[in-house]
Coordinates of C-alpha atoms in Angstrom, one line a residue:
M586 CA 10.4 -0.2 9.2
Q587 CA 11.9 3.0 8.0
N588 CA 11.4 6.8 7.5
I589 CA 8.5 7.4 5.2
D590 CA 10.3 10.1 3.2
Y591 CA 13.4 7.9 2.7
L592 CA 11.1 5.0 1.7
F593 CA 9.2 7.0 -1.0
A594 CA 12.6 8.3 -2.3
S595 CA 13.7 4.7 -2.7
L596 CA 10.5 3.5 -4.2
S597 CA 10.6 6.3 -6.8
K598 CA 13.9 4.8 -8.1
S599 CA 12.3 1.4 -8.8
K600 CA 10.9 1.2 -12.3
F601 CA 8.3 -1.4 -11.2
R602 CA 7.1 0.4 -8.0
S603 CA 7.0 3.8 -9.6
S604 CA 4.9 2.5 -12.5
F605 CA 1.8 2.3 -10.2
H606 CA -0.6 5.2 -10.1
L607 CA -4.3 5.6 -9.2
K608 CA -6.6 5.8 -12.2
K609 CA -9.7 8.0 -12.4
Q610 CA -11.9 5.1 -11.3
D611 CA -9.8 4.7 -8.2
L612 CA -9.9 8.4 -7.4
D613 CA -13.7 8.4 -8.0
Y614 CA -14.1 5.5 -5.6
I615 CA -12.0 7.3 -3.0
N616 CA -14.1 10.5 -3.4
K617 CA -17.3 8.5 -3.1
K618 CA -16.2 6.4 -0.1
G619 CA -14.0 8.9 1.8
L620 CA -10.5 8.5 3.1
E621 CA -11.6 7.1 6.4
T622 CA -13.4 4.2 4.7
I623 CA -10.4 3.6 2.4
K624 CA -8.2 3.5 5.5
S625 CA -10.5 1.1 7.1
H626 CA -10.3 -1.1 4.0
A627 CA -6.5 -1.0 4.2
Y628 CA -6.6 -2.2 7.8
D629 CA -9.0 -5.0 6.8
F630 CA -6.8 -6.1 3.9
I631 CA -3.6 -6.0 5.9
N632 CA -5.1 -8.0 8.8
Q633 CA -6.5 -10.6 6.4
R634 CA -3.7 -10.9 3.8
L635 CA -0.5 -9.8 5.5
K636 CA -0.7 -10.2 9.2
P637 CA -0.6 -14.0 9.5
S638 CA 2.8 -15.7 10.0
F639 CA 2.0 -18.2 7.2
I640 CA 0.3 -17.1 4.0
P641 CA -0.3 -20.0 1.6
N642 CA -0.2 -17.8 -1.5
D643 CA 2.3 -15.3 -0.4
G644 CA 3.4 -13.2 -3.4
K645 CA 0.1 -13.7 -5.0
Q646 CA -2.4 -12.5 -2.4
T647 CA -2.8 -8.9 -3.6
P648 CA -4.6 -8.3 -6.9
M649 CA -3.1 -5.8 -9.3
K650 CA -6.3 -3.9 -9.6
G651 CA -9.9 -3.6 -8.3
H652 CA -9.2 -1.4 -5.2
P653 CA -7.1 1.7 -4.6
V654 CA -5.5 0.0 -1.6
F655 CA -4.3 -2.9 -3.9
I656 CA -2.6 -0.4 -6.2
A657 CA -1.1 1.4 -3.2
Q658 CA 0.3 -1.9 -1.9
H659 CA 2.2 -2.7 -5.1
A660 CA 3.4 0.9 -5.3
T661 CA 4.7 0.8 -1.7
A662 CA 6.0 -2.7 -1.6
T663 CA 3.4 -3.7 1.0
C664 CA 1.8 -6.4 -1.1
C665 CA 3.4 -9.5 0.4
R666 CA 5.6 -10.7 3.2
N667 CA 8.6 -11.0 0.9
C668 CA 8.3 -7.3 -0.2
L669 CA 7.6 -6.2 3.4
Y670 CA 10.9 -7.9 4.4
K671 CA 12.9 -6.6 1.4
W672 CA 11.7 -3.0 1.4
H673 CA 10.6 -2.4 5.0
K674 CA 12.8 -4.9 7.0
I675 CA 9.7 -6.5 8.6
P676 CA 10.5 -10.1 9.4
K677 CA 8.6 -13.0 7.9
N678 CA 7.4 -16.1 9.6
R679 CA 5.6 -14.4 12.4
D680 CA 2.4 -12.4 12.8
L681 CA 2.7 -8.6 12.2
T682 CA 2.5 -6.6 15.3
A683 CA -0.1 -3.8 15.8
K684 CA 2.7 -1.3 15.3
E685 CA 3.8 -2.9 12.0
I686 CA 0.2 -2.9 10.8
D687 CA -0.2 0.8 11.7
Y688 CA 3.0 1.5 9.8
V689 CA 1.9 -0.4 6.7
V690 CA -1.5 1.4 6.6
T691 CA 0.4 4.7 7.1
V692 CA 2.6 3.9 4.1
I693 CA -0.4 3.0 2.0
M694 CA -2.4 6.1 2.9
T695 CA 0.6 8.3 2.3
F696 CA 0.8 7.0 -1.3
I697 CA -3.0 7.5 -1.7
N698 CA -2.8 11.0 -0.4
K699 CA 0.2 11.8 -2.7
E700 CA -1.8 10.5 -5.7
I701 CA -4.8 12.6 -4.7
A702 CA -2.6 15.7 -4.5
I703 CA -1.1 14.9 -7.9
D704 CA -4.5 14.5 -9.4
N705 CA -5.7 17.8 -7.9
T706 CA -2.7 19.6 -9.5
K707 CA -4.2 18.6 -12.9
L708 CA -7.5 20.4 -12.3
P709 CA -7.9 23.7 -14.1
Q710 CA -7.3 26.7 -11.9

């Protein structure tokens, strides 16, 4: 696990990771549900799809669309255990700890909040 600012600076240099952004429908969904609900969804997805030590479809368990958290996971390399290891140095082949889950959700929510801030700068003054 690493410093969030350093992580986002590194992710911004990846053509693949930096290509992910929330679309209007994602932002509308966030506005409708609220950030606390989105955060709760993030915890649910991480506990179901990333926490276990063995994931039969690792690398394919996170859809590329359908929920703002999924987009955030791809943007932040929190989409599978291989990416968690490569980008965040979180070991594979064991369950994620509560601290690691909190870290992953913090990374996801940081991305989402950055996207909301970018969207708000596009609003007329």
